[in-house]
Coordinates of C-alpha atoms in Angstrom, one line a residue:
X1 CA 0.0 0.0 0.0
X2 CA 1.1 3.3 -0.9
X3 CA 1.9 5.9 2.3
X4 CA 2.2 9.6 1.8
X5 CA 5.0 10.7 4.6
X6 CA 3.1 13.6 6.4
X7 CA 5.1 13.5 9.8
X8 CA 8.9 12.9 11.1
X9 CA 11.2 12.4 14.1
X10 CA 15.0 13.0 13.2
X11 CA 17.6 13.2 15.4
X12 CA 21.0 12.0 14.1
X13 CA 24.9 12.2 15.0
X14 CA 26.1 12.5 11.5
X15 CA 24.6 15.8 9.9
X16 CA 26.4 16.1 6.9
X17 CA 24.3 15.3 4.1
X18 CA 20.8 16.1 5.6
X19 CA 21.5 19.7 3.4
X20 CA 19.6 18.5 0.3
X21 CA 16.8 17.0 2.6
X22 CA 15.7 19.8 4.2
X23 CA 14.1 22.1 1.9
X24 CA 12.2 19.1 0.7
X25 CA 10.8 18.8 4.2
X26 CA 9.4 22.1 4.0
X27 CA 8.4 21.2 0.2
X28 CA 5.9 18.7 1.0
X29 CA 4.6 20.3 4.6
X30 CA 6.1 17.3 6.8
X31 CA 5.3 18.3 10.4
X32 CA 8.7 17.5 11.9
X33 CA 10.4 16.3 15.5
X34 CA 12.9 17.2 16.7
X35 CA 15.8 17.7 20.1
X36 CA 18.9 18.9 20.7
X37 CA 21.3 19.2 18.0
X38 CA 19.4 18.0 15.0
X39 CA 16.9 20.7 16.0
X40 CA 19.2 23.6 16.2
X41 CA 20.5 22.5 12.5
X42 CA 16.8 21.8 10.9
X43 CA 16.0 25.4 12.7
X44 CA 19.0 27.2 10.9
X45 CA 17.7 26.0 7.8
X46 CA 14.2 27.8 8.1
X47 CA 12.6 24.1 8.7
X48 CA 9.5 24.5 11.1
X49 CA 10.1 22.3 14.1
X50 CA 8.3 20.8 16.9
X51 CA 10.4 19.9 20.2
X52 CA 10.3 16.2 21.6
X53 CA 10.5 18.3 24.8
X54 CA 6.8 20.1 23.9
X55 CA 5.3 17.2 23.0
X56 CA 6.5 14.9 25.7
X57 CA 6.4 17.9 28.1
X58 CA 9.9 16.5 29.6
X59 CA 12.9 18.2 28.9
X60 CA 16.2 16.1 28.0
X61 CA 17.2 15.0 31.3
X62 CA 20.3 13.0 32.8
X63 CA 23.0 14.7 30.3
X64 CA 21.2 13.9 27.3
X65 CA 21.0 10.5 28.2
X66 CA 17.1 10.4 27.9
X67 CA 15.3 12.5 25.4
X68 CA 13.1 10.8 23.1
X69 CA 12.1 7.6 25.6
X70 CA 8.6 8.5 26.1
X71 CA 5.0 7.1 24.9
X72 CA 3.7 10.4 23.4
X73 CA 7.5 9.2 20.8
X74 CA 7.1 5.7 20.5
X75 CA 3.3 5.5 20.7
X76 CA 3.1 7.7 17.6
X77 CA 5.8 5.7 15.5
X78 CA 4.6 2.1 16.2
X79 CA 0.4 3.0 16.4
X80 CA -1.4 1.1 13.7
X81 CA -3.2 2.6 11.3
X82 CA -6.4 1.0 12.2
X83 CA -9.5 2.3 14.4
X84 CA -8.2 0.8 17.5
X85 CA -4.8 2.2 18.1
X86 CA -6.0 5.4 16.2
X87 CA -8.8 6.1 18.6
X88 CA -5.8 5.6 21.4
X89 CA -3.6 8.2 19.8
X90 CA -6.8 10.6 20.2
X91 CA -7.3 9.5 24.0
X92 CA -3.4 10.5 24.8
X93 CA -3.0 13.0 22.2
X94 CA 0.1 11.3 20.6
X95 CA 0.6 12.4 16.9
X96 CA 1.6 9.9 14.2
X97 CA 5.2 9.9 13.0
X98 CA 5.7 8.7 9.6
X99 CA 9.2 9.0 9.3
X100 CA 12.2 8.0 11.3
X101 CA 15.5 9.3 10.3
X102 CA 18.3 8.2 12.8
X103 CA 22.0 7.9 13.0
X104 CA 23.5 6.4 15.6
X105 CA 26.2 7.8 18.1
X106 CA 29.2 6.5 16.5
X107 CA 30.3 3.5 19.2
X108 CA 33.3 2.2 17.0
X109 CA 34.4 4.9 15.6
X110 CA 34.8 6.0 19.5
X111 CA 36.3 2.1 19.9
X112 CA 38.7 3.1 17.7
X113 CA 40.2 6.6 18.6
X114 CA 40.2 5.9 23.2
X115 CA 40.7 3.2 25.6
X116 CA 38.7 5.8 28.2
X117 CA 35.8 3.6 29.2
X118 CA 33.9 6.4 30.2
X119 CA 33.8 8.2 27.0
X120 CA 33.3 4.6 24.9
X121 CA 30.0 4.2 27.3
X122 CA 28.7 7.7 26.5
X123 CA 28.9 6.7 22.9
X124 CA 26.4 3.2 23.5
X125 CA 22.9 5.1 21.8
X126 CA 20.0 4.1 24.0
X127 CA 17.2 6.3 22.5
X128 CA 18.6 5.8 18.9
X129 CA 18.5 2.5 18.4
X130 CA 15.3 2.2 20.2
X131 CA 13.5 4.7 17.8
X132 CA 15.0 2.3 15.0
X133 CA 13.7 -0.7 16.4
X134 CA 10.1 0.7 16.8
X135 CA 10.0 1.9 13.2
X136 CA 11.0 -0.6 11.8
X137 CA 9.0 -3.3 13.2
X138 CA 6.2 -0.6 12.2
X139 CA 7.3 -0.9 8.8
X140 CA 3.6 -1.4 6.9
X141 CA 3.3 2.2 8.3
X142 CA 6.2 3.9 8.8
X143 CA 9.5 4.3 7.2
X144 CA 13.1 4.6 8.7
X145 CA 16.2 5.7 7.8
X146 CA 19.1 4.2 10.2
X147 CA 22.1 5.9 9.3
X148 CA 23.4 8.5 7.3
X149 CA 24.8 5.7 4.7
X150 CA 20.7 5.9 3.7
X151 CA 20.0 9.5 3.7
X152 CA 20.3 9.3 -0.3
X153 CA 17.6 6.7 0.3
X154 CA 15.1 9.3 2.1
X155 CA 16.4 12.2 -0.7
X156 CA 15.0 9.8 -3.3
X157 CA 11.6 9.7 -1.5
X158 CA 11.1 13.2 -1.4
X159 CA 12.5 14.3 -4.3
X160 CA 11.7 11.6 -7.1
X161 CA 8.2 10.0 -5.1
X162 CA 6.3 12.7 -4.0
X163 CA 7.4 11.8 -0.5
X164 CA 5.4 8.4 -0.9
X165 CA 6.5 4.8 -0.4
X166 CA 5.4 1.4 -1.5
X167 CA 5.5 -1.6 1.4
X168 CA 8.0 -3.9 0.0
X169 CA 10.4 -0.5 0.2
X170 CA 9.4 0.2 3.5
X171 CA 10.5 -3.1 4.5
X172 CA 13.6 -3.2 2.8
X173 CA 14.3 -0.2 5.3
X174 CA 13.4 -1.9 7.5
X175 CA 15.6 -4.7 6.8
X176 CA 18.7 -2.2 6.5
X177 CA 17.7 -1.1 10.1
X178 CA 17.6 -4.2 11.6
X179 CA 21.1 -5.1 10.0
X180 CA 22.0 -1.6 12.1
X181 CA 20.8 -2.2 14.7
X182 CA 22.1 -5.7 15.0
X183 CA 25.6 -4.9 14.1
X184 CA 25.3 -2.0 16.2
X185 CA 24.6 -4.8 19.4
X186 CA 26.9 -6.8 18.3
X187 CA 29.8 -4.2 18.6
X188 CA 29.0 -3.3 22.0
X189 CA 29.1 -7.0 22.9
X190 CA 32.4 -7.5 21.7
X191 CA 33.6 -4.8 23.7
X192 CA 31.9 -5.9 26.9
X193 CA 33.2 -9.0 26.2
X194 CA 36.7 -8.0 26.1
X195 CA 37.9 -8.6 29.8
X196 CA 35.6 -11.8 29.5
X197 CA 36.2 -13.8 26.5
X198 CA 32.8 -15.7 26.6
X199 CA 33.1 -18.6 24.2
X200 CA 29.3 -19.4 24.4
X201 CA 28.4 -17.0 21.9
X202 CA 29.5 -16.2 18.3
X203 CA 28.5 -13.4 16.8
X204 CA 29.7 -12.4 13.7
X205 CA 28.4 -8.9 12.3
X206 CA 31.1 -7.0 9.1
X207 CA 29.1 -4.7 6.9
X208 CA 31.8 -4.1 4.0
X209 CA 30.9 -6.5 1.6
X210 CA 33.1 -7.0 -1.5
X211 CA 32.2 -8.4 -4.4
X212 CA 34.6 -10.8 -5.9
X213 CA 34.5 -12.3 -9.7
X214 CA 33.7 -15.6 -8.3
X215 CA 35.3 -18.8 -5.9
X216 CA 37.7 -21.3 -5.7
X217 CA 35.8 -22.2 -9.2
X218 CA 34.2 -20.3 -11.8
X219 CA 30.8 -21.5 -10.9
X220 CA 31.1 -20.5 -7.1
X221 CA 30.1 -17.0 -6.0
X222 CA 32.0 -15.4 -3.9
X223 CA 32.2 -12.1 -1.4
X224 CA 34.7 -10.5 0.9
X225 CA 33.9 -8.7 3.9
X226 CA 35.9 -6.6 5.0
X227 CA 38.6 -3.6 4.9
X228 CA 41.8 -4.4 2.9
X229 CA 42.5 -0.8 3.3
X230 CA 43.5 -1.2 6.6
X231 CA 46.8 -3.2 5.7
X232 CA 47.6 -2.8 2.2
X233 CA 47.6 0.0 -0.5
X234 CA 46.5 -1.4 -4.1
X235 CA 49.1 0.2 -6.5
X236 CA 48.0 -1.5 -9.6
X237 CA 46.5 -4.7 -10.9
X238 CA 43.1 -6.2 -11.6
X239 CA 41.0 -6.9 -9.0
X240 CA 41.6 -9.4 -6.5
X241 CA 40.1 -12.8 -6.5
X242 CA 38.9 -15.7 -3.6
X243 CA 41.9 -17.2 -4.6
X244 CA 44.6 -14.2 -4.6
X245 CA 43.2 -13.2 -1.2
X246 CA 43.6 -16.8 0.6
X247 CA 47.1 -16.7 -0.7
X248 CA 47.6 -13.4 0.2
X249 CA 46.7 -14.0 4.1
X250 CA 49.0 -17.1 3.7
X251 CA 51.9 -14.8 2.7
X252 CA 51.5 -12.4 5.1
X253 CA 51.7 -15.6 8.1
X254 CA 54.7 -16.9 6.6
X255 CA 56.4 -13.3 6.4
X256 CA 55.2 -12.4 10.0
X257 CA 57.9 -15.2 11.2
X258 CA 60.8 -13.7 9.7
X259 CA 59.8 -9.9 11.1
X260 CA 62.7 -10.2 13.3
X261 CA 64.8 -11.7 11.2
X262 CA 68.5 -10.6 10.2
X263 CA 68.7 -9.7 6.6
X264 CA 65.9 -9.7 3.7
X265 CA 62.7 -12.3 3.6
X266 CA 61.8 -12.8 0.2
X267 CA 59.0 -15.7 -0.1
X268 CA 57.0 -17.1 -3.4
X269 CA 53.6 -19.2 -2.0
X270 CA 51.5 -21.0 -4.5
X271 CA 48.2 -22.4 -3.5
X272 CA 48.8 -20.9 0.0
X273 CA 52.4 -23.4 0.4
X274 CA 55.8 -21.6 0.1
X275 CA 57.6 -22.9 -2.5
X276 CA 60.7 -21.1 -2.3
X277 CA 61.7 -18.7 0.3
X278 CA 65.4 -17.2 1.4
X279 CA 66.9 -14.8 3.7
X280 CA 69.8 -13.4 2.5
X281 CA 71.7 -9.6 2.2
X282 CA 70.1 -8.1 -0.6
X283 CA 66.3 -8.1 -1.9
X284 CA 67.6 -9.3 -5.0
X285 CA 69.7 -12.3 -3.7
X286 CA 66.5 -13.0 -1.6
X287 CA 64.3 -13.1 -4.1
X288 CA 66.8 -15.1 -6.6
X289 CA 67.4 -17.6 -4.1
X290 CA 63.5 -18.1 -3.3
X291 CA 62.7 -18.6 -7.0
X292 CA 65.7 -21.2 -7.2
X293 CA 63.9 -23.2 -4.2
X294 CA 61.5 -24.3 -7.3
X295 CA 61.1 -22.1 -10.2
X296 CA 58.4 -24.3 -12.2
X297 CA 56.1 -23.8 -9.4
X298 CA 56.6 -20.2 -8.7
X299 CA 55.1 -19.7 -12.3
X300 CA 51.1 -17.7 -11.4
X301 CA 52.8 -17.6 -7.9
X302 CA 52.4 -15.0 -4.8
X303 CA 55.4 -12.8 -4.4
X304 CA 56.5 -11.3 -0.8
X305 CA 59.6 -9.4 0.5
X306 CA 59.7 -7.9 4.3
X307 CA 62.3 -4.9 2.4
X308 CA 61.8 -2.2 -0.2
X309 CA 61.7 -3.8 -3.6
X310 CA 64.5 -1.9 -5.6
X311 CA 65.0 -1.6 -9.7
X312 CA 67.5 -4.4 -9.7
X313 CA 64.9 -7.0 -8.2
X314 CA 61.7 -5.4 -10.2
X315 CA 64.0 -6.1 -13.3
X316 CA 64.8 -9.7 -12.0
X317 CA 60.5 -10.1 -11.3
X318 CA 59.6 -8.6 -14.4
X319 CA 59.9 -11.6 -17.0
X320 CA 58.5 -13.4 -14.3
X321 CA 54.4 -14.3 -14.3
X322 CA 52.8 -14.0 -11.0
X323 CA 49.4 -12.9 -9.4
X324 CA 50.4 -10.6 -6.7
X325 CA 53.5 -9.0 -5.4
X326 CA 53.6 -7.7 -2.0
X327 CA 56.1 -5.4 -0.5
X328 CA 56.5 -2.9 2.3
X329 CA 57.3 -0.3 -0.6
X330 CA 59.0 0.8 -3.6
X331 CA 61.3 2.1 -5.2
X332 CA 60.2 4.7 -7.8
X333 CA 61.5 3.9 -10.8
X334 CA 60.8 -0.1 -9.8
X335 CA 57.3 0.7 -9.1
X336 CA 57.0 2.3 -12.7
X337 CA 58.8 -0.9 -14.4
X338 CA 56.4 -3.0 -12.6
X339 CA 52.7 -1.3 -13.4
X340 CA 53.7 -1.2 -17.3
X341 CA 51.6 -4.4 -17.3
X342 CA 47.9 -2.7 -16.2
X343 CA 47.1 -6.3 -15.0
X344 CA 49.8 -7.2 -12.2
X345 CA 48.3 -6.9 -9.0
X346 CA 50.8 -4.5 -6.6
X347 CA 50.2 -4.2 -2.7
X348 CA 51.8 -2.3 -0.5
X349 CA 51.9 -3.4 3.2
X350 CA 50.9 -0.4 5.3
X351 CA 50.6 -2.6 8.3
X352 CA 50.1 -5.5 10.2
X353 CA 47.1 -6.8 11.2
X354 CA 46.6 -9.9 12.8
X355 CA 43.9 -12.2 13.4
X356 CA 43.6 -13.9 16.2
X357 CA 40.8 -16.5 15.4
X358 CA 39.8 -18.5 12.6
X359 CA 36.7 -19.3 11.8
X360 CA 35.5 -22.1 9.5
X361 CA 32.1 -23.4 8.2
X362 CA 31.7 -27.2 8.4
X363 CA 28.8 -29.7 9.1
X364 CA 26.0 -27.3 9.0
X365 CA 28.0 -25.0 11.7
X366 CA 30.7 -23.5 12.5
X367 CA 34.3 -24.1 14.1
X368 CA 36.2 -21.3 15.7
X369 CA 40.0 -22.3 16.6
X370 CA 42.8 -20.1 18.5
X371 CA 45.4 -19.0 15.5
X372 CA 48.8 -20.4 15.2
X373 CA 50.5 -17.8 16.7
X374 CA 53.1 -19.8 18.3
X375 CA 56.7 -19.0 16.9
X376 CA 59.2 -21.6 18.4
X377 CA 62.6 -19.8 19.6
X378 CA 65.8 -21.3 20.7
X379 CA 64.1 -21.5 24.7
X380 CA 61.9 -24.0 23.3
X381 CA 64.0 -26.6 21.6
X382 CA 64.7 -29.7 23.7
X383 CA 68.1 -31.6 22.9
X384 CA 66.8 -35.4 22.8
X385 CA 69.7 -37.1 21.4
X386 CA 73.7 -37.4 22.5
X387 CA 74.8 -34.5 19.5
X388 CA 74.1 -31.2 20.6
X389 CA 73.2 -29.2 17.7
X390 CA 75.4 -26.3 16.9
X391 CA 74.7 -22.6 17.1
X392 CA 75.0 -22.4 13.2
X393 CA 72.8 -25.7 13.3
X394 CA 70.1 -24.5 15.9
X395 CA 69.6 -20.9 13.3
X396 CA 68.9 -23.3 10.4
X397 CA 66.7 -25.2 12.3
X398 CA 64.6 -22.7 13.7
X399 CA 64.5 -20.8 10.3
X400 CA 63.4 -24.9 9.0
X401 CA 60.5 -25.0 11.3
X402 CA 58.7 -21.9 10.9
X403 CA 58.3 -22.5 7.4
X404 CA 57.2 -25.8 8.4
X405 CA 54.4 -24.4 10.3
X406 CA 52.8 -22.6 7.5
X407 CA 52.6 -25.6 4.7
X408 CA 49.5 -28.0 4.3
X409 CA 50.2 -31.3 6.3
X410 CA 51.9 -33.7 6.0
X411 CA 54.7 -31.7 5.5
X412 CA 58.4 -31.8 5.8
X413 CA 61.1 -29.0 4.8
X414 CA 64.8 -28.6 3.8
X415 CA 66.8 -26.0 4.5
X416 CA 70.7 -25.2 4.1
X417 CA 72.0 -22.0 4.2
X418 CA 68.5 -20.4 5.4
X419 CA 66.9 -20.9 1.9
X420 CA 64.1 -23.8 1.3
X421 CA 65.7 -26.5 -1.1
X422 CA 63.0 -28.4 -0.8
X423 CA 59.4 -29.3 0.6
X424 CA 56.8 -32.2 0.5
X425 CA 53.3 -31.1 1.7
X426 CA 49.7 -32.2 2.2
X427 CA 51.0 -35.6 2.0
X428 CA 48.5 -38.4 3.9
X429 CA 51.6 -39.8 5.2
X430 CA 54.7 -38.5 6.5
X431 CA 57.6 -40.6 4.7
X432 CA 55.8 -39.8 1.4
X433 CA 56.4 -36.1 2.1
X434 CA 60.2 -37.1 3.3
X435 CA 60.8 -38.3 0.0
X436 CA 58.7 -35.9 -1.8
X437 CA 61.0 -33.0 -0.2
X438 CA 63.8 -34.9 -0.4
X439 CA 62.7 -35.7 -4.2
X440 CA 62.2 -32.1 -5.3
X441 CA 65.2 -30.6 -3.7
X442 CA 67.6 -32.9 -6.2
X443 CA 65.6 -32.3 -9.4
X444 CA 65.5 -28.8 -8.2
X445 CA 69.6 -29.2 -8.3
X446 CA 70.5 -28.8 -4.7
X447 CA 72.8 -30.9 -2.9
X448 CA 70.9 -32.3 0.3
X449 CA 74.0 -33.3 2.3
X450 CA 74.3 -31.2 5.0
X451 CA 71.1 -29.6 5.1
X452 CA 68.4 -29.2 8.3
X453 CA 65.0 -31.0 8.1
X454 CA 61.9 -30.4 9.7
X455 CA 59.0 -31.8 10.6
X456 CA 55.3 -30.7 11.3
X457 CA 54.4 -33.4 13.9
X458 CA 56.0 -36.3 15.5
X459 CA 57.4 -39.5 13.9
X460 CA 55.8 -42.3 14.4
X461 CA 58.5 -44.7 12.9
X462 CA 62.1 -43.6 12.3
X463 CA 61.9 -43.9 8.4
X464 CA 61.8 -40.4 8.0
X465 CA 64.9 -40.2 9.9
X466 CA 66.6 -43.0 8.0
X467 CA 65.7 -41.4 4.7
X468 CA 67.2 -38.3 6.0
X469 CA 70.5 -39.7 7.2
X470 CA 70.4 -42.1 3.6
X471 CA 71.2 -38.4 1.9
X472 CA 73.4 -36.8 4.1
X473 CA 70.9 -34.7 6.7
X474 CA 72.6 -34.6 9.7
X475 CA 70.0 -32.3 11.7
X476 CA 66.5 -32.5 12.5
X477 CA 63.8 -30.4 14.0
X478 CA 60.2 -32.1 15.1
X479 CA 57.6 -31.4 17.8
X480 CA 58.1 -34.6 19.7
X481 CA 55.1 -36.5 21.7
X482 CA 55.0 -39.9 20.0
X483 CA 54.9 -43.5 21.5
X484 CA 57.8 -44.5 19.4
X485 CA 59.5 -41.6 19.5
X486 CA 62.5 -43.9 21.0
X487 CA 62.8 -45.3 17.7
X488 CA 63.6 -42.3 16.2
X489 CA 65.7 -40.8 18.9
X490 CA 68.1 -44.6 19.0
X491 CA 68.3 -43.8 15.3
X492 CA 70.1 -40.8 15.3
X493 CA 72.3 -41.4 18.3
X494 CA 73.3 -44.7 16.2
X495 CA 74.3 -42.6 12.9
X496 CA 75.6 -39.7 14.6
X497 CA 72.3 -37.6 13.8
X498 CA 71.2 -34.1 15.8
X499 CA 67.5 -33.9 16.8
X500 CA 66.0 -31.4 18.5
X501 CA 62.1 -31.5 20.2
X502 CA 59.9 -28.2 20.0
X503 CA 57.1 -29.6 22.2
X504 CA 54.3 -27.9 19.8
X505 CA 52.7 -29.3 16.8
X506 CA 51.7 -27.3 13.6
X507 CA 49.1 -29.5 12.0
X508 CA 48.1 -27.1 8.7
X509 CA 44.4 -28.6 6.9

């Protein structure tokens, strides 16, 4: 049914934007409500107004903290437009509101400038969101605008539809105001819940939604919510996918390990699994040295450095394809070699931001997990053999395991001279990825002898260590916590092998 807006409340925060609204107020004769504020501004622009405080005969009492909570308010906006709750209006002379227009004190916004509870309290809207809630549940009759986001919603109304709505637009408002509203709760929980962390709830509320070209797979949808902005700058490229994002947030964990590193990280992921990653003097020896760790596989490939990619290196990465290159920043006349080709995605990493949850969909619910944020250093290395690893020994093999922790089980990695030589990952059984590591670092042309291995969970058998010692890997790195770990352990102290225990397993699925 078609409703001609005759009446309106509006008190909002934000008042940028209302500029273009409020002649059409006076335009179509809409008796408006008003406080504080909102009042003073609708005032200045020669719009006729009506205090809450007249019609509720209350002033704003308690700093402002009650002002529109009254019946004569909320009577008006969630009244039926039928004989009986009309006649009741009459009784307690309560005029109908048509229109709602809110926006809400601005509670994260507040979350995100001061720690001062006081001030984040102040900014938890009581009377807004309650005006919200009664309109919108009133939505045959009555139409709301919750936020400033949706004041080009109420210009259209007035401007383009005589001031008149239709009831499936209504409740799309509606809809929109619920979202608010919810969101709005769910915020406030969050931060309640901070000293707290209350586990029996999940609430999930983002509002940016991207849309992405699709999936995994072309015939998947797919949307990101979210604020990339808040880490990285896009500098060039198309637009990223599902896929390039997965692999992005993959690169960023593996380059979070190295942030204290000596030296350059350079780092080339494909399908979220490093495939080649260095540290070394230069950017350009990193990133040489990464791409020699497998260069068939870096082909369509994720490319990351913790150091300020130079010309030298952008001339190196040029004849190279890849989706995305990532880097703290450029050089200026790399950065111009690079965005030549309109297509190469280009992000620079403004900052860190790390997420301390992760949250998957499975079984017609949802799993929520503690990250992996658990970075082994020398403190936590247990000798469990006779050979004590050196100190040149212990480097390598803490450098082994923390790429280790970032590649799809099962996985083991090679290391010599802190660059990968060689990986085998997602493997359903631990020897195969021995031997695929093992495997790829030879065809790859590296001489294993010598290097470090490591290990993302126990051994159950001492094959793995066998195979290792079979090619001239004298050192090796592994959680620890098995049965049989014995078996393992009596193997290297028989063949003059180095293990070390970490006491924390990194399964990856």
């Amino acid at each position: 049914m078609t409703k001609k807006i005759r009446s309106a409340l509006i008190s909002v925060y934000h008042k940028d934007g209302l500029d273009e609204i409020l002649p059409l107020l006076i335009e179509h004769d809409i008796k408006v409500y008003s406080t504080g504020g909102t009042q003073t501004l609708l005032e200045e622009a020669n719009v006729k107004v009506n205090s809450v405080e007249s019609l509720t005969s209350y002033p704003s009492i308690l700093d402002g903290r009650v002002k529109t909570l009254h019946p004569k308010v909320f009577g008006g906006i969630l009244a039926k437009r039928e004989q009986n709750h009309q006649a009741q209006l009459v009784d307690y002379e309560i005029p109908e509101l048509d229109l709602v227009v809110v926006d809400l004190y601005p509670f994260e916004d507040t979350l995100q400038s001061t720690d001062d509870e006081s001030t984040i309290i102040e900014k938890i809207d009581i009377g807004g969101i309650s005006l919200i809630r009664a309109a919108a549940k009133n939505f045959k009759d009555v139409v709301v605008i919750a936020s400033k986001d949706q004041y080009a919603d109420l210009y259209e109304i007035l401007a383009e539809n005589d001031a008149q709505t239709e009831e499936i637009e209504r409740k799309r408002l509606a809809m929109k105001a619920f979202q608010i509203s919810s969101h709005y709760d769910t915020s406030i929980f969050e931060y309640f819940n901070r000293p707290f962390g209350d586990r029996d709830h999940l609430k999930i509320s983002l509002n940016s939604r991207q849309s992405l070209r699709y999936g995994e797979n072309p015939h998947q949808y797919a949307d990101y919510y979210g604020d990339l902005s808040r880490e990285f700058e896009i500098l060039n490229g198309k637009s990223l996918s599902y896929n390039n994002l997965v692999d992005i947030d993959s690169a960023i964990g593996i380059m979070r390990e190295f942030s204290t590193s000596d030296g350059v990280t350079f780092a080339i992921l494909k399908h979220t699994n490093s495939c080649g990653l260095s540290i070394r003097a230069t950017v350009l020896e990193a990133y040489n040295d990464a791409l020699a760790g497998d260069s068939v596989s870096a082909f369509g490939g994720i490319l990351i450095t913790d150091a300020r990619l130079d010309l030298a290196t952008a001339i190196a990465i040029d004849g190279q394809f890849y989706e995305v290159l990532i880097a703290p920043d450029f050089d200026e006349d790399a950065l111009a070699l690079l965005c030549k080709k309109k297509s190469r995605r280009i992000l620079k990493r403004t900052r860190d931001v790390i997420s301390k949850v992760k949250v998957k969909t499975l079984l017609g619910g949802i799993v929520v997990q503690a990250a992996d944020l658990k970075t082994e250093t020398n403190e936590d290395l247990q000798v469990i053999t006779k050979n004590t690893p050196s100190e040149a020994e212990i480097g390598q093999l803490i450098f082994a395991n923390k790429i280790v922790k970032h590649l799809k089980s099962n996985t083991i990695v090679l290391v010599k001279d802190y660059q990968l030589i060689g990986m085998g990952c997602g493997q359903t059984s631990r020897v195969d990825a021995c031997k695929q590591g093992i495997d790829k670092a030879k065809r790859m042309g590296f001489d294993v002898a010598g290097a470090v291995m490591a290990s993302d969970a126990f051994f159950p058998f001492p094959d793995c260590v066998a195979l290792a010692h079979d090619n001239g890997i004298r050192a090796v790195i592994q959680p620890g916590g098995s049965i049989n770990d014995k078996l393992s352990i009596e193997f290297c102290n028989q063949h003059d092998m180095t293990m070390v225990a970490t006491g924390t397993r990194h399964f990856k699925h």
